[in-house]
């Protein structure tokens, strides 16, 4: 017989094996707990332990205990044996490393900050199909950032109005029209009508301007419904789908990834609701980890913030983007999306902070242009041209009137 107790899961001498999933937590122990006790309980509850001491016949047990192996201030490292995890199941992994422990009384707060994923786990996931290659495989963006826009108001526009706004933006110079996160299949703008009419408009614009354009149509919904929508996108000749990955859940994202591959569709991941997990600095799951999960599950693009230049709270956008594009056992990289309060006047700073292998997405920063959507799209494209040529936005605006008007309106302000 062997005993398993809460306190057995701490071993500060343990060196994680190459095959371990190693997680970095930040922990604030409950008032009546030492850090050692709290860390050991976290490792226990997230692997094979529980509150009561257990007595199990060794012959009938695979030892799947995690080890709290490093404590440095409030930073706690826990190593998990890879045999604890079901290959290719993100829900199962998260039920371990971000499950019951998030609510344990033994900790006042706990945040999963980072994961080091071993090859044995990574190889169970497909990763992206396209990633940054969409810029030349599906679009004609070349070396510049891919440009996208989301019509505003985000919901309420009729199908005709939505398509008209999209067409003007494409003609003005953006590559991708994107639905907003809460526009799916409502009476005022039904999914299939919007899909068909937008892609017909896309074809017209492509013929006229000689650049490939595409549409990130929001297929978010109940999983089976969502898969039908993915099929519809393929039937109508679209190249991309958009999914609200957090609200849909990772299991559904995995299903969409599978179906998207059958149709060669790229997946644009919107992260609405991420802040419920990652906004509090001491509790939850960091955006870095949510982005890692997204890459494993196989989205091609994901929103990672604006390096502080937009309207929303940000974590470490450059660090997250670096992870998304770094080597990971041959998995394709993800193309990061900067979005939320962007406009032409901050594009130079944005590219300076994040480089040019990104999608620059602007809604209000295009449709709020004093001369309308077409001029707003031109202004965004001009700001990218200026930044890529290392010319100041002000100088470029001398003979680019749309950019000049945008700079007059917004300057280089960071909206709130
Ligand atoms: C942006 C927008 C997106 C946000 C999401 O509109 O609609 O939903 O970017 O935020 P606008 P994030 O350009 O008018 O601000 O990208 O941080 O997830
Ligand atoms: Mg939005």
Coordinates of C-alpha atoms and ligand atoms in Angstrom, one line a residue:
X1 CA 0.0 0.0 0.0
X2 CA 1.1 3.5 -0.7
X3 CA -0.1 6.7 1.0
X4 CA -1.0 9.9 -1.0
X5 CA -1.3 13.0 1.1
X6 CA -1.7 16.7 0.2
X7 CA 1.8 17.4 1.6
X8 CA 3.5 14.7 -0.6
X9 CA 3.5 16.8 -3.7
X10 CA 6.3 19.2 -2.9
X11 CA 9.9 18.3 -3.9
X12 CA 12.1 21.3 -4.3
X13 CA 15.0 19.0 -5.4
X14 CA 12.9 17.7 -8.4
X15 CA 14.3 18.6 -11.9
X16 CA 11.4 18.5 -14.4
X17 CA 11.8 15.8 -17.0
X18 CA 11.8 16.8 -20.7
X19 CA 8.4 15.1 -21.1
X20 CA 6.8 17.0 -18.2
X21 CA 4.3 19.8 -18.8
X22 CA 5.7 22.6 -16.6
X23 CA 3.4 25.3 -15.4
X24 CA 4.3 28.6 -13.8
X25 CA 1.8 29.8 -11.3
X26 CA 1.5 32.9 -9.1
X27 CA 0.0 31.9 -5.8
X28 CA -1.2 33.8 -2.7
X29 CA -1.7 31.2 0.0
X30 CA -4.7 31.4 2.4
X31 CA -4.0 33.1 5.7
X32 CA -3.6 29.7 7.6
X33 CA -1.3 28.1 5.0
X34 CA 2.4 28.3 4.3
X35 CA 3.5 28.6 0.7
X36 CA 4.9 25.1 0.9
X37 CA 1.5 23.7 2.0
X38 CA -0.4 25.7 -0.6
X39 CA 2.0 24.8 -3.5
X40 CA 1.8 21.1 -2.5
X41 CA -2.0 21.2 -2.5
X42 CA -2.1 22.9 -5.9
X43 CA 0.1 20.2 -7.4
X44 CA -2.0 17.5 -5.7
X45 CA -5.5 18.7 -6.6
X46 CA -4.5 19.4 -10.2
X47 CA -3.1 15.9 -10.7
X48 CA -4.1 12.8 -8.6
X49 CA -4.6 14.0 -5.0
X50 CA -7.6 15.1 -2.9
X51 CA -8.1 16.5 0.6
X52 CA -8.1 13.2 2.3
X53 CA -5.0 10.9 2.7
X54 CA -5.5 7.9 0.4
X55 CA -4.3 4.4 0.7
X56 CA -3.9 2.6 -2.6
X57 CA -2.5 -0.7 -3.7
X58 CA 0.7 0.2 -5.7
X59 CA 0.0 -2.5 -8.2
X60 CA -3.3 -0.9 -9.2
X61 CA -2.0 2.7 -9.6
X62 CA -0.1 4.6 -12.2
X63 CA 1.7 7.4 -10.3
X64 CA 0.5 10.6 -12.0
X65 CA 1.3 13.0 -9.2
X66 CA 2.5 16.4 -10.1
X67 CA 5.4 18.0 -8.3
X68 CA 5.6 21.5 -6.9
X69 CA 9.3 21.8 -7.7
X70 CA 10.2 25.5 -7.3
X71 CA 9.1 28.3 -5.1
X72 CA 10.4 31.8 -5.6
X73 CA 8.4 34.5 -3.8
X74 CA 4.9 34.1 -5.1
X75 CA 6.0 32.2 -8.2
X76 CA 5.5 28.4 -8.0
X77 CA 6.5 25.9 -10.6
X78 CA 4.6 22.7 -11.0
X79 CA 5.7 19.8 -13.2
X80 CA 3.1 17.3 -14.5
X81 CA 4.0 13.9 -16.0
X82 CA 2.7 13.8 -19.6
X83 CA 0.9 10.5 -18.9
X84 CA -1.6 12.5 -16.8
X85 CA -3.0 13.9 -20.1
X86 CA -5.2 12.6 -22.8
X87 CA -3.5 13.2 -26.1
X88 CA -5.1 15.9 -28.1
X89 CA -7.8 16.9 -25.6
X90 CA -7.5 20.6 -24.5
X91 CA -10.5 20.3 -22.2
X92 CA -8.9 17.5 -20.3
X93 CA -5.6 19.3 -19.9
X94 CA -7.3 22.4 -18.6
X95 CA -9.4 20.4 -16.2
X96 CA -6.0 19.5 -14.6
X97 CA -3.9 22.6 -14.8
X98 CA -6.6 25.3 -14.6
X99 CA -9.4 23.3 -13.0
X100 CA -10.4 22.8 -9.3
X101 CA -7.3 24.7 -8.2
X102 CA -8.7 28.0 -9.3
X103 CA -11.3 27.8 -6.5
X104 CA -9.4 26.0 -3.7
X105 CA -9.7 27.5 -0.2
X106 CA -6.0 26.8 0.3
X107 CA -5.2 29.8 -1.9
X108 CA -6.6 33.3 -1.8
X109 CA -5.6 33.8 -5.4
X110 CA -3.9 31.7 -8.1
X111 CA -2.9 32.5 -11.6
X112 CA -1.6 30.3 -14.3
X113 CA 1.0 32.5 -16.0
X114 CA 2.9 30.3 -18.4
X115 CA 3.3 26.8 -19.7
X116 CA 6.2 24.9 -21.1
X117 CA 4.7 22.3 -23.4
X118 CA 6.6 19.1 -24.1
X119 CA 6.8 17.6 -27.5
X120 CA 4.7 14.6 -26.4
X121 CA 1.7 16.9 -25.7
X122 CA 2.3 19.3 -28.6
X123 CA 2.4 16.5 -31.1
X124 CA -1.2 15.5 -30.1
X125 CA -2.5 18.8 -31.5
X126 CA -2.7 20.0 -35.1
X127 CA -1.5 23.6 -34.7
X128 CA -2.4 26.2 -37.4
X129 CA -2.9 25.2 -41.0
X130 CA -1.8 28.6 -42.5
X131 CA -0.7 31.1 -39.8
X132 CA 1.2 34.1 -41.3
X133 CA 1.3 32.4 -44.8
X134 CA -2.3 33.7 -45.4
X135 CA -0.6 37.0 -46.3
X136 CA 0.5 35.5 -49.6
X137 CA -1.4 32.2 -49.9
X138 CA -4.8 33.7 -49.5
X139 CA -4.2 37.5 -49.9
X140 CA -1.8 39.8 -51.7
X141 CA -0.4 41.6 -48.7
X142 CA 3.3 40.7 -49.4
X143 CA 5.6 41.9 -46.7
X144 CA 3.3 44.5 -45.2
X145 CA 0.8 43.8 -42.4
X146 CA -2.5 42.3 -43.4
X147 CA -5.2 45.0 -43.0
X148 CA -8.7 44.2 -41.7
X149 CA -11.8 46.1 -40.7
X150 CA -14.9 45.4 -38.8
X151 CA -18.0 47.4 -39.8
X152 CA -19.5 49.6 -37.0
X153 CA -22.0 49.7 -35.3
X154 CA -21.0 46.2 -34.5
X155 CA -24.6 44.9 -34.6
X156 CA -27.7 46.4 -36.1
X157 CA -26.6 47.1 -39.7
X158 CA -28.8 45.4 -42.3
X159 CA -27.1 42.9 -44.6
X160 CA -27.0 45.5 -47.4
X161 CA -25.5 48.1 -45.3
X162 CA -22.9 45.7 -43.8
X163 CA -21.9 44.6 -47.3
X164 CA -21.7 48.2 -48.6
X165 CA -19.4 49.2 -45.7
X166 CA -17.3 46.1 -46.4
X167 CA -17.1 46.9 -50.1
X168 CA -16.0 50.4 -49.5
X169 CA -13.3 49.3 -47.1
X170 CA -11.9 46.6 -49.5
X171 CA -11.8 49.2 -52.3
X172 CA -10.0 51.6 -50.0
X173 CA -7.3 49.1 -49.4
X174 CA -8.0 46.7 -46.6
X175 CA -7.5 43.0 -47.3
X176 CA -10.1 41.5 -44.9
X177 CA -13.6 42.3 -43.9
X178 CA -14.4 41.0 -40.4
X179 CA -17.6 40.4 -38.6
X180 CA -17.7 41.7 -35.0
X181 CA -17.7 39.2 -32.1
X182 CA -21.5 39.5 -31.4
X183 CA -22.7 39.4 -35.0
X184 CA -23.7 35.9 -35.9
X185 CA -27.1 35.0 -37.2
X186 CA -29.7 37.6 -36.1
X187 CA -32.9 38.6 -37.8
X188 CA -31.5 42.0 -38.8
X189 CA -28.6 40.4 -40.7
X190 CA -29.0 36.7 -41.3
X191 CA -25.8 34.6 -41.5
X192 CA -26.2 33.1 -45.0
X193 CA -27.5 36.2 -46.6
X194 CA -24.5 38.2 -45.3
X195 CA -22.1 35.4 -46.3
X196 CA -23.4 35.2 -49.9
X197 CA -23.7 38.9 -50.5
X198 CA -20.3 39.7 -48.9
X199 CA -18.5 37.1 -51.0
X200 CA -20.2 38.3 -54.1
X201 CA -19.0 41.8 -53.3
X202 CA -15.6 40.5 -52.6
X203 CA -15.5 38.9 -56.1
X204 CA -16.5 42.3 -57.7
X205 CA -13.8 44.2 -55.8
X206 CA -11.1 41.7 -56.6
X207 CA -11.9 41.9 -60.3
X208 CA -11.9 45.7 -60.2
X209 CA -8.8 46.3 -58.0
X210 CA -6.7 43.2 -58.9
X211 CA -5.9 42.3 -55.3
X212 CA -7.2 39.3 -53.4
X213 CA -9.6 40.1 -50.7
X214 CA -11.5 37.9 -48.2
X215 CA -14.1 37.8 -45.5
X216 CA -13.8 36.7 -41.8
X217 CA -17.3 35.6 -41.3
X218 CA -18.3 34.9 -37.7
X219 CA -19.4 31.3 -37.5
X220 CA -19.7 31.3 -33.7
X221 CA -22.6 29.3 -32.3
X222 CA -23.6 26.0 -30.9
X223 CA -21.0 23.4 -32.1
X224 CA -23.1 21.5 -34.6
X225 CA -24.5 24.7 -35.9
X226 CA -21.1 26.2 -36.2
X227 CA -19.8 23.2 -38.2
X228 CA -22.7 23.7 -40.6
X229 CA -21.7 27.3 -41.0
X230 CA -18.1 26.3 -41.7
X231 CA -19.4 24.1 -44.5
X232 CA -21.5 27.0 -45.8
X233 CA -18.5 29.3 -46.0
X234 CA -16.7 26.7 -48.1
X235 CA -19.8 26.2 -50.3
X236 CA -19.9 30.0 -51.0
X237 CA -16.2 30.2 -51.8
X238 CA -14.9 31.9 -48.6
X239 CA -11.3 31.4 -47.5
X240 CA -11.7 32.1 -43.7
X241 CA -14.0 31.7 -40.7
X242 CA -14.0 33.6 -37.5
X243 CA -14.7 32.0 -34.1
X244 CA -15.1 33.6 -30.7
X245 CA -12.8 31.0 -29.2
X246 CA -13.3 31.7 -25.5
X247 CA -17.1 31.8 -25.5
X248 CA -17.3 28.8 -27.8
X249 CA -14.9 26.7 -25.8
X250 CA -11.8 24.8 -26.8
X251 CA -13.6 21.6 -27.6
X252 CA -15.7 23.4 -30.2
X253 CA -12.5 25.1 -31.5
X254 CA -10.9 21.7 -32.0
X255 CA -14.0 20.6 -33.9
X256 CA -13.9 23.7 -36.1
X257 CA -10.2 23.2 -36.8
X258 CA -10.9 19.7 -38.0
X259 CA -13.7 20.8 -40.3
X260 CA -11.8 23.9 -41.5
X261 CA -9.0 21.6 -42.7
X262 CA -11.4 19.7 -44.9
X263 CA -12.2 22.9 -46.7
X264 CA -8.8 24.7 -46.6
X265 CA -10.3 27.4 -44.5
X266 CA -8.2 29.6 -42.2
X267 CA -9.5 30.3 -38.7
X268 CA -9.5 33.8 -37.2
X269 CA -9.8 33.7 -33.4
X270 CA -11.5 36.5 -31.6
X271 CA -10.9 36.4 -27.9
X272 CA -14.0 38.1 -26.5
X273 CA -14.3 37.2 -22.7
X274 CA -10.6 36.5 -22.3
X275 CA -10.4 39.3 -19.8
X276 CA -12.7 37.3 -17.4
X277 CA -9.6 35.0 -17.1
X278 CA -6.6 37.3 -17.6
X279 CA -7.4 40.8 -16.5
X280 CA -6.8 40.3 -12.8
X281 CA -3.0 40.3 -12.2
X282 CA -3.2 37.7 -9.4
X283 CA -5.9 35.4 -10.4
X284 CA -7.0 33.4 -13.4
X285 CA -5.2 32.4 -16.6
X286 CA -2.9 34.7 -18.5
X287 CA -3.5 35.7 -22.1
X288 CA -0.1 34.2 -22.8
X289 CA -1.5 30.8 -21.8
X290 CA -4.8 31.4 -23.7
X291 CA -2.7 32.2 -26.8
X292 CA -0.6 29.0 -26.4
X293 CA -3.8 27.0 -26.2
X294 CA -5.1 28.7 -29.3
X295 CA -2.0 27.8 -31.2
X296 CA -2.1 24.2 -30.2
X297 CA -5.8 23.9 -31.1
X298 CA -4.9 25.3 -34.5
X299 CA -6.3 28.8 -35.0
X300 CA -4.4 30.8 -37.7
X301 CA -4.9 34.3 -36.3
X302 CA -5.6 35.4 -32.7
X303 CA -6.1 38.8 -31.2
X304 CA -3.3 39.6 -28.7
X305 CA -3.7 43.3 -28.0
X306 CA -2.1 46.5 -29.2
X307 CA 1.0 46.9 -27.0
X308 CA -0.9 49.5 -25.1
X309 CA -1.8 51.7 -28.1
X310 CA -5.5 50.8 -28.3
X311 CA -8.6 51.0 -26.1
X312 CA -8.4 47.8 -24.1
X313 CA -6.2 46.6 -21.3
X314 CA -3.2 44.8 -22.5
X315 CA -0.8 42.2 -21.2
X316 CA 2.6 41.6 -22.8
X317 CA 1.6 41.8 -26.5
X318 CA 5.2 41.6 -27.9
X319 CA 6.1 38.6 -25.6
X320 CA 2.9 36.7 -26.5
X321 CA 3.5 37.4 -30.3
X322 CA 7.0 36.1 -30.0
X323 CA 5.7 32.9 -28.4
X324 CA 3.1 32.5 -31.2
X325 CA 5.7 32.7 -33.9
X326 CA 8.6 30.8 -32.2
X327 CA 9.7 27.3 -33.1
X328 CA 7.5 24.7 -31.4
X329 CA 8.3 21.2 -32.5
X330 CA 7.5 22.0 -36.1
X331 CA 4.0 23.5 -35.4
X332 CA 3.0 26.3 -37.7
X333 CA 3.1 29.8 -36.2
X334 CA 0.1 32.0 -35.6
X335 CA -0.4 35.4 -37.1
X336 CA -1.2 37.8 -34.3
X337 CA -4.0 40.4 -34.6
X338 CA -3.6 43.9 -33.2
X339 CA -7.1 45.4 -32.7
X340 CA -9.2 47.6 -30.4
X341 CA -9.1 51.3 -30.7
X342 CA -6.5 51.5 -33.5
X343 CA -6.4 54.2 -36.1
X344 CA -4.0 55.5 -38.8
X345 CA -2.2 57.9 -36.3
X346 CA -0.8 55.0 -34.2
X347 CA 0.2 52.6 -36.9
X348 CA 3.9 53.8 -37.0
X349 CA 4.2 53.1 -33.2
X350 CA 2.3 49.8 -33.5
X351 CA 4.6 48.4 -36.2
X352 CA 7.6 49.7 -34.3
X353 CA 6.4 47.7 -31.2
X354 CA 5.1 44.6 -32.9
X355 CA 6.8 44.3 -36.3
X356 CA 5.1 43.9 -39.6
X357 CA 4.0 40.2 -39.4
X358 CA 0.7 41.0 -37.9
X359 CA -2.9 41.8 -38.8
X360 CA -3.8 45.5 -38.2
X361 CA -7.5 45.6 -37.5
X362 CA -9.4 48.9 -37.2
X363 CA -13.2 49.4 -36.9
X364 CA -13.8 52.9 -35.5
X365 CA -10.4 54.0 -36.9
X366 CA -11.7 53.5 -40.4
X367 CA -15.5 54.1 -40.3
X368 CA -15.0 57.1 -38.0
X369 CA -12.9 58.9 -40.6
X370 CA -14.6 62.3 -41.3
X371 CA -14.9 61.4 -45.0
X372 CA -16.3 57.9 -44.5
X373 CA -15.2 54.3 -44.8
X374 CA -13.5 54.4 -48.2
X375 CA -11.3 57.4 -47.1
X376 CA -10.7 55.7 -43.7
X377 CA -9.5 52.5 -45.4
X378 CA -7.2 54.5 -47.7
X379 CA -5.8 56.4 -44.7
X380 CA -5.0 53.2 -42.9
X381 CA -3.3 51.8 -45.9
X382 CA -1.3 55.0 -46.4
X383 CA -0.2 55.0 -42.7
X384 CA 1.2 51.4 -43.3
X385 CA 2.9 52.5 -46.5
X386 CA 4.5 55.4 -44.7
X387 CA 5.7 53.3 -41.8
X388 CA 7.1 50.6 -44.1
X389 CA 9.0 53.2 -46.0
X390 CA 10.3 54.8 -42.8
X391 CA 8.6 58.1 -43.6
X392 CA 6.9 60.0 -40.8
X393 CA 3.1 59.9 -41.0
X394 CA 3.1 63.7 -41.0
X395 CA 5.4 63.9 -44.0
X396 CA 3.5 61.2 -45.9
X397 CA 0.3 63.1 -45.2
X398 CA 1.6 66.1 -47.2
X399 CA 0.4 64.4 -50.4
X400 CA -2.0 61.9 -49.0
X401 CA -5.2 63.7 -48.1
X402 CA -7.0 60.8 -46.4
X403 CA -4.1 60.3 -44.0
X404 CA -3.9 64.0 -43.4
X405 CA -7.6 64.2 -42.4
X406 CA -7.2 61.2 -40.1
X407 CA -4.2 62.8 -38.4
X408 CA -6.1 66.0 -38.0
X409 CA -8.9 64.2 -36.3
X410 CA -7.1 61.7 -34.1
X411 CA -3.4 62.7 -34.0
X412 CA -1.5 59.9 -32.3
X413 CA -4.1 59.6 -29.4
X414 CA -4.7 56.3 -27.6
X415 CA -8.4 56.0 -27.1
X416 CA -10.2 54.9 -23.9
Ligands
LIG1 C1 -12.3 46.5 -32.5 C2 -13.2 45.3 -32.2 C3 -12.6 44.1 -31.6 C4 -11.7 44.4 -30.5 C5 -11.4 43.2 -29.5 O1 -13.1 47.6 -32.9 O2 -14.3 45.3 -32.6 O3 -13.7 43.3 -31.1 O4 -10.5 44.6 -31.1 O5 -10.3 43.4 -28.7 P1 -12.4 49.1 -32.9 P2 -9.0 42.6 -28.7 O6 -11.3 49.1 -34.0 O7 -13.5 50.0 -33.4 O8 -11.9 49.4 -31.6 O9 -8.4 42.7 -30.1 O10 -8.1 43.2 -27.7 O11 -9.4 41.2 -28.3
LIG2 MG1 -15.3 43.8 -31.7

